[in-house]
Amino acid sequence: MPYAVALTGGIGSGKSTIAAMFESLGVTVIDTDVIAHELTTPTGVAMASIRAQFGAEVLNTDGGLNRATMRQRVFADPNAKQTLEKILHPLIRGEVDARSARSTGPYVLLAIPLLVETGAYGDRVSRVIVVDCSEALQITRTAARSRLSDGEVKAIMAAQVSRADRLRHADDIIVNESGLDSLASAVAVVDHRLRTLANSNNHGKRD
Ligand code: ADP
């Protein structure tokens, strides 16, 4: 498997923006949220199990997952959350491994929003990048991007680990508190470091 690095951060911190910047530098980005979406489209492989476990009421008329309904179920019921995770996590992991194996980039960046919360992928990644910004900025950005209210964003944030806990897991921190230009510079610095590490890791394996 290629050298792999995790990218994580709270909702609205800028993970997708940063992942796209890494991608434009030639890095293979694998996003577990994107995979989860693909698995739950009308033709997604997870839908048969989700329907069997939760019934047709969590499906849209087209047969895809109704995210709003599922989000409410999962918030209200920890068992529902566990059941959904038991269906999705192994499928996501399989897809991550398959895409990693096919990667031709200098290293693989695994975008994993809930890395710290789930404790998953520790066996796959050599380093963890945490995207950090103030909680106020997380709320403004998420509310501007989605149809979620400030209250809904705060509820999602409350279910995620705290900023301090997440930072404790960081090998690299990308601070996303100013403009996109300075963010791109910060990404370039981290990318440079990761290419060097991936290179020496690969050489180490060959020797
Ligand atoms: P995440 O993937 O962590 O939830 P996103 O990358 O989707 O966060 O960013 C949330 C929103 O904030 C998006 O609309 C994005 O375009 C915007 N955004 C992120 N970083 C910046 C920045 N440095 N300057 C301006 N807008 C930003």
mmCIF file of C-alpha atoms and ligand atoms in Angstrom:
data_model
loop_
_atom_site.group_PDB
_atom_site.id
_atom_site.type_symbol
_atom_site.label_atom_id
_atom_site.label_comp_id
_atom_site.label_asym_id
_atom_site.label_seq_id
_atom_site.Cartn_x
_atom_site.Cartn_y
_atom_site.Cartn_z
ATOM 1 C CA MET A 1 0.000 0.000 0.000
ATOM 2 C CA PRO A 2 1.258 3.529 -0.736
ATOM 3 C CA TYR A 3 2.285 6.048 1.904
ATOM 4 C CA ALA A 4 -0.978 7.449 3.309
ATOM 5 C CA VAL A 5 -1.812 10.521 5.344
ATOM 6 C CA ALA A 6 -5.126 11.395 6.978
ATOM 7 C CA LEU A 7 -6.788 14.799 6.671
ATOM 8 C CA THR A 8 -9.348 15.615 9.302
ATOM 9 C CA GLY A 9 -11.086 18.585 10.879
ATOM 10 C CA GLY A 10 -14.467 19.646 12.193
ATOM 11 C CA ILE A 11 -17.438 20.516 9.991
ATOM 12 C CA GLY A 12 -16.810 23.704 8.018
ATOM 13 C CA SER A 13 -13.127 23.825 8.919
ATOM 14 C CA GLY A 14 -12.177 23.613 5.232
ATOM 15 C CA LYS A 15 -11.322 19.953 4.641
ATOM 16 C CA SER A 16 -12.925 19.727 1.182
ATOM 17 C CA THR A 17 -11.328 23.004 0.092
ATOM 18 C CA ILE A 18 -7.928 21.784 1.269
ATOM 19 C CA ALA A 19 -8.391 18.300 -0.219
ATOM 20 C CA ALA A 20 -9.052 19.931 -3.613
ATOM 21 C CA MET A 21 -5.822 21.942 -3.229
ATOM 22 C CA PHE A 22 -3.816 18.765 -2.559
ATOM 23 C CA GLU A 23 -5.509 17.122 -5.532
ATOM 24 C CA SER A 24 -4.503 19.985 -7.812
ATOM 25 C CA LEU A 25 -0.888 19.371 -6.732
ATOM 26 C CA GLY A 26 -1.157 15.785 -8.051
ATOM 27 C CA VAL A 27 -1.919 14.010 -4.786
ATOM 28 C CA THR A 28 -4.428 11.127 -4.813
ATOM 29 C CA VAL A 29 -7.283 12.187 -2.548
ATOM 30 C CA ILE A 30 -9.709 9.600 -1.194
ATOM 31 C CA ASP A 31 -12.626 11.097 0.727
ATOM 32 C CA THR A 32 -14.596 8.742 2.990
ATOM 33 C CA ASP A 33 -17.615 11.100 2.898
ATOM 34 C CA VAL A 34 -17.661 11.004 -0.904
ATOM 35 C CA ILE A 35 -17.492 7.199 -0.786
ATOM 36 C CA ALA A 36 -20.327 7.115 1.781
ATOM 37 C CA HIS A 37 -22.422 9.251 -0.583
ATOM 38 C CA GLU A 38 -21.697 6.952 -3.509
ATOM 39 C CA LEU A 39 -22.653 3.892 -1.461
ATOM 40 C CA THR A 40 -26.017 5.464 -0.627
ATOM 41 C CA THR A 41 -27.140 6.714 -4.045
ATOM 42 C CA PRO A 42 -30.126 4.839 -5.542
ATOM 43 C CA THR A 43 -27.744 2.299 -7.118
ATOM 44 C CA GLY A 44 -25.310 2.312 -4.178
ATOM 45 C CA VAL A 45 -24.153 -1.021 -2.760
ATOM 46 C CA ALA A 46 -25.218 -0.134 0.792
ATOM 47 C CA MET A 47 -28.865 0.535 -0.038
ATOM 48 C CA ALA A 48 -30.163 -3.047 0.132
ATOM 49 C CA SER A 49 -28.843 -3.471 3.703
ATOM 50 C CA ILE A 50 -30.025 -0.006 4.757
ATOM 51 C CA ARG A 51 -33.508 -0.714 3.458
ATOM 52 C CA ALA A 52 -33.567 -4.096 5.185
ATOM 53 C CA GLN A 53 -32.482 -2.603 8.538
ATOM 54 C CA PHE A 54 -34.332 0.724 8.563
ATOM 55 C CA GLY A 55 -37.266 0.282 6.190
ATOM 56 C CA ALA A 56 -38.412 2.335 3.247
ATOM 57 C CA GLU A 57 -39.006 5.436 5.390
ATOM 58 C CA VAL A 58 -35.294 6.355 5.290
ATOM 59 C CA LEU A 59 -35.291 6.229 1.481
ATOM 60 C CA ASN A 60 -36.105 8.938 -1.039
ATOM 61 C CA THR A 61 -38.615 8.108 -3.762
ATOM 62 C CA ASP A 62 -35.704 7.386 -6.121
ATOM 63 C CA GLY A 63 -34.393 4.709 -3.730
ATOM 64 C CA GLY A 64 -31.386 6.692 -2.464
ATOM 65 C CA LEU A 65 -30.781 7.486 1.191
ATOM 66 C CA ASN A 66 -32.783 10.368 2.638
ATOM 67 C CA ARG A 67 -29.970 12.027 4.534
ATOM 68 C CA ALA A 68 -32.129 14.384 6.594
ATOM 69 C CA THR A 69 -34.342 11.557 7.862
ATOM 70 C CA MET A 70 -31.344 9.345 8.582
ATOM 71 C CA ARG A 71 -29.552 12.169 10.388
ATOM 72 C CA GLN A 72 -32.556 12.589 12.700
ATOM 73 C CA ARG A 73 -32.761 8.836 13.362
ATOM 74 C CA VAL A 74 -29.077 8.637 14.168
ATOM 75 C CA PHE A 75 -29.141 11.670 16.473
ATOM 76 C CA ALA A 76 -32.129 10.298 18.352
ATOM 77 C CA ASP A 77 -30.933 6.705 18.655
ATOM 78 C CA PRO A 78 -27.372 5.488 19.309
ATOM 79 C CA ASN A 79 -28.382 1.962 18.205
ATOM 80 C CA ALA A 80 -29.458 3.268 14.817
ATOM 81 C CA LYS A 81 -26.085 5.002 14.535
ATOM 82 C CA GLN A 82 -24.274 1.750 15.294
ATOM 83 C CA THR A 83 -26.379 -0.213 12.838
ATOM 84 C CA LEU A 84 -25.700 2.292 10.061
ATOM 85 C CA GLU A 85 -21.977 2.299 10.841
ATOM 86 C CA LYS A 86 -21.849 -1.505 10.776
ATOM 87 C CA ILE A 87 -23.226 -1.400 7.250
ATOM 88 C CA LEU A 88 -21.162 1.512 5.931
ATOM 89 C CA HIS A 89 -17.752 1.275 7.599
ATOM 90 C CA PRO A 90 -16.597 -2.051 6.120
ATOM 91 C CA LEU A 91 -17.803 -1.001 2.666
ATOM 92 C CA ILE A 92 -16.009 2.353 2.931
ATOM 93 C CA ARG A 93 -12.845 0.694 4.169
ATOM 94 C CA GLY A 94 -12.877 -1.761 1.258
ATOM 95 C CA GLU A 95 -13.265 1.071 -1.209
ATOM 96 C CA VAL A 96 -10.481 3.107 0.453
ATOM 97 C CA ASP A 97 -8.111 0.149 0.179
ATOM 98 C CA ALA A 98 -9.050 -0.507 -3.457
ATOM 99 C CA ARG A 99 -8.531 3.143 -4.442
ATOM 100 C CA SER A 100 -5.258 3.343 -2.465
ATOM 101 C CA ALA A 101 -3.918 0.304 -4.284
ATOM 102 C CA ARG A 102 -4.715 1.934 -7.650
ATOM 103 C CA SER A 103 -3.132 5.292 -6.725
ATOM 104 C CA THR A 104 -0.276 6.608 -8.831
ATOM 105 C CA GLY A 105 0.299 9.889 -6.926
ATOM 106 C CA PRO A 106 3.291 10.677 -4.666
ATOM 107 C CA TYR A 107 1.191 9.686 -1.619
ATOM 108 C CA VAL A 108 -2.443 9.143 -0.721
ATOM 109 C CA LEU A 109 -4.452 11.676 1.259
ATOM 110 C CA LEU A 110 -7.370 10.093 3.084
ATOM 111 C CA ALA A 111 -9.954 12.744 3.938
ATOM 112 C CA ILE A 112 -11.678 11.334 7.026
ATOM 113 C CA PRO A 113 -13.961 13.817 8.816
ATOM 114 C CA LEU A 114 -14.498 11.572 11.860
ATOM 115 C CA LEU A 115 -10.962 10.178 12.135
ATOM 116 C CA VAL A 116 -10.544 10.996 15.826
ATOM 117 C CA GLU A 117 -14.136 10.076 16.750
ATOM 118 C CA THR A 118 -14.006 6.613 15.168
ATOM 119 C CA GLY A 119 -10.343 5.785 15.827
ATOM 120 C CA ALA A 120 -10.367 4.069 12.414
ATOM 121 C CA TYR A 121 -7.550 4.009 9.837
ATOM 122 C CA GLY A 122 -4.793 4.266 12.432
ATOM 123 C CA ASP A 123 -3.288 1.171 10.825
ATOM 124 C CA ARG A 124 -3.342 2.733 7.352
ATOM 125 C CA VAL A 125 -2.011 6.254 7.840
ATOM 126 C CA SER A 126 1.503 7.340 8.721
ATOM 127 C CA ARG A 127 0.530 10.899 9.684
ATOM 128 C CA VAL A 128 -2.479 13.002 10.576
ATOM 129 C CA ILE A 129 -3.136 16.511 9.258
ATOM 130 C CA VAL A 130 -5.677 18.491 11.277
ATOM 131 C CA VAL A 131 -7.419 21.494 9.754
ATOM 132 C CA ASP A 132 -8.010 24.057 12.450
ATOM 133 C CA CYS A 133 -10.077 27.232 12.695
ATOM 134 C CA SER A 134 -12.205 28.951 15.318
ATOM 135 C CA GLU A 135 -15.604 27.469 16.132
ATOM 136 C CA ALA A 136 -17.254 30.744 15.131
ATOM 137 C CA LEU A 137 -15.764 30.420 11.647
ATOM 138 C CA GLN A 138 -16.893 26.784 11.412
ATOM 139 C CA ILE A 139 -20.480 27.890 12.097
ATOM 140 C CA THR A 140 -20.470 30.830 9.667
ATOM 141 C CA ARG A 141 -18.937 28.773 6.855
ATOM 142 C CA THR A 142 -21.209 25.772 7.286
ATOM 143 C CA ALA A 143 -24.367 27.876 7.569
ATOM 144 C CA ALA A 144 -23.381 29.812 4.427
ATOM 145 C CA ARG A 145 -22.696 26.616 2.478
ATOM 146 C CA SER A 146 -25.629 24.440 3.522
ATOM 147 C CA ARG A 147 -29.241 24.882 4.489
ATOM 148 C CA LEU A 148 -28.440 24.071 8.104
ATOM 149 C CA SER A 149 -29.296 26.616 10.802
ATOM 150 C CA ASP A 150 -26.711 27.813 13.333
ATOM 151 C CA GLY A 151 -28.402 25.534 15.904
ATOM 152 C CA GLU A 152 -28.124 22.473 13.655
ATOM 153 C CA VAL A 153 -24.463 23.205 12.957
ATOM 154 C CA LYS A 154 -23.803 23.583 16.697
ATOM 155 C CA ALA A 155 -25.528 20.222 17.342
ATOM 156 C CA ILE A 156 -23.277 18.530 14.769
ATOM 157 C CA MET A 157 -20.225 20.182 16.318
ATOM 158 C CA ALA A 158 -21.288 19.020 19.789
ATOM 159 C CA ALA A 159 -21.343 15.434 18.498
ATOM 160 C CA GLN A 160 -17.791 15.795 17.146
ATOM 161 C CA VAL A 161 -14.638 15.822 19.298
ATOM 162 C CA SER A 162 -13.534 19.156 20.676
ATOM 163 C CA ARG A 163 -11.059 21.332 18.836
ATOM 164 C CA ALA A 164 -8.424 20.661 21.530
ATOM 165 C CA ASP A 165 -8.884 16.879 21.396
ATOM 166 C CA ARG A 166 -8.567 16.840 17.636
ATOM 167 C CA LEU A 167 -5.423 18.968 17.714
ATOM 168 C CA ARG A 168 -3.842 16.497 20.119
ATOM 169 C CA HIS A 169 -3.857 13.919 17.289
ATOM 170 C CA ALA A 170 -2.142 16.194 14.770
ATOM 171 C CA ASP A 171 1.266 15.638 13.220
ATOM 172 C CA ASP A 172 0.671 18.618 10.928
ATOM 173 C CA ILE A 173 -1.767 21.475 11.511
ATOM 174 C CA ILE A 174 -3.183 23.601 8.711
ATOM 175 C CA VAL A 175 -4.700 26.765 10.128
ATOM 176 C CA ASN A 176 -7.583 27.959 7.939
ATOM 177 C CA GLU A 177 -8.447 31.348 9.361
ATOM 178 C CA SER A 178 -7.632 33.695 6.487
ATOM 179 C CA GLY A 179 -7.935 33.788 2.723
ATOM 180 C CA LEU A 180 -7.617 31.056 0.136
ATOM 181 C CA ASP A 181 -4.211 32.311 -1.074
ATOM 182 C CA SER A 182 -2.541 31.859 2.271
ATOM 183 C CA LEU A 183 -4.336 28.529 2.632
ATOM 184 C CA ALA A 184 -2.844 27.342 -0.679
ATOM 185 C CA SER A 185 0.632 28.352 0.579
ATOM 186 C CA ALA A 186 0.118 26.384 3.802
ATOM 187 C CA VAL A 187 -0.999 23.356 1.769
ATOM 188 C CA ALA A 188 2.090 23.614 -0.456
ATOM 189 C CA VAL A 189 4.376 23.612 2.585
ATOM 190 C CA VAL A 190 2.757 20.485 4.034
ATOM 191 C CA ASP A 191 2.706 18.798 0.606
ATOM 192 C CA HIS A 192 6.445 19.387 0.242
ATOM 193 C CA ARG A 193 7.095 17.792 3.632
ATOM 194 C CA LEU A 194 4.862 14.806 2.829
ATOM 195 C CA ARG A 195 6.530 14.158 -0.535
ATOM 196 C CA THR A 196 9.900 13.991 1.222
ATOM 197 C CA LEU A 197 8.549 11.632 3.880
ATOM 198 C CA ALA A 198 6.767 9.435 1.325
ATOM 199 C CA ASN A 199 9.948 9.256 -0.734
ATOM 200 C CA SER A 200 12.177 8.229 2.131
ATOM 201 C CA ASN A 201 9.528 5.759 3.274
ATOM 202 C CA ASN A 202 9.473 4.120 -0.162
ATOM 203 C CA HIS A 203 13.267 4.059 -0.399
ATOM 204 C CA GLY A 204 13.422 2.601 3.114
ATOM 205 C CA LYS A 205 11.175 -0.236 1.948
ATOM 206 C CA ARG A 206 13.312 -0.962 -1.110
ATOM 207 C CA ASP A 207 16.634 -1.047 0.779
HETATM 208 P P1 ADP B 1 -15.435 21.018 5.370
HETATM 209 O O1 ADP B 1 -15.147 20.119 4.197
HETATM 210 O O2 ADP B 1 -14.400 20.918 6.449
HETATM 211 O O3 ADP B 1 -16.814 20.857 5.942
HETATM 212 P P2 ADP B 1 -15.342 23.106 3.360
HETATM 213 O O4 ADP B 1 -14.029 22.963 2.693
HETATM 214 O O5 ADP B 1 -16.546 22.597 2.624
HETATM 215 O O6 ADP B 1 -15.321 22.520 4.848
HETATM 216 O O7 ADP B 1 -15.522 24.670 3.690
HETATM 217 C C1 ADP B 1 -16.768 25.160 4.186
HETATM 218 C C2 ADP B 1 -17.151 26.398 3.391
HETATM 219 O O8 ADP B 1 -16.233 27.440 3.688
HETATM 220 C C3 ADP B 1 -17.113 26.192 1.887
HETATM 221 O O9 ADP B 1 -18.165 26.907 1.301
HETATM 222 C C4 ADP B 1 -15.742 26.784 1.493
HETATM 223 O O10 ADP B 1 -15.761 27.286 0.171
HETATM 224 C C5 ADP B 1 -15.567 27.904 2.505
HETATM 225 N N1 ADP B 1 -14.154 28.148 2.872
HETATM 226 C C6 ADP B 1 -13.298 27.258 3.411
HETATM 227 N N2 ADP B 1 -12.095 27.813 3.660
HETATM 228 C C7 ADP B 1 -12.187 29.106 3.256
HETATM 229 C C8 ADP B 1 -11.277 30.212 3.247
HETATM 230 N N3 ADP B 1 -10.011 30.127 3.707
HETATM 231 N N4 ADP B 1 -11.736 31.382 2.747
HETATM 232 C C9 ADP B 1 -12.999 31.483 2.296
HETATM 233 N N5 ADP B 1 -13.907 30.506 2.285
HETATM 234 C C10 ADP B 1 -13.523 29.314 2.762
#
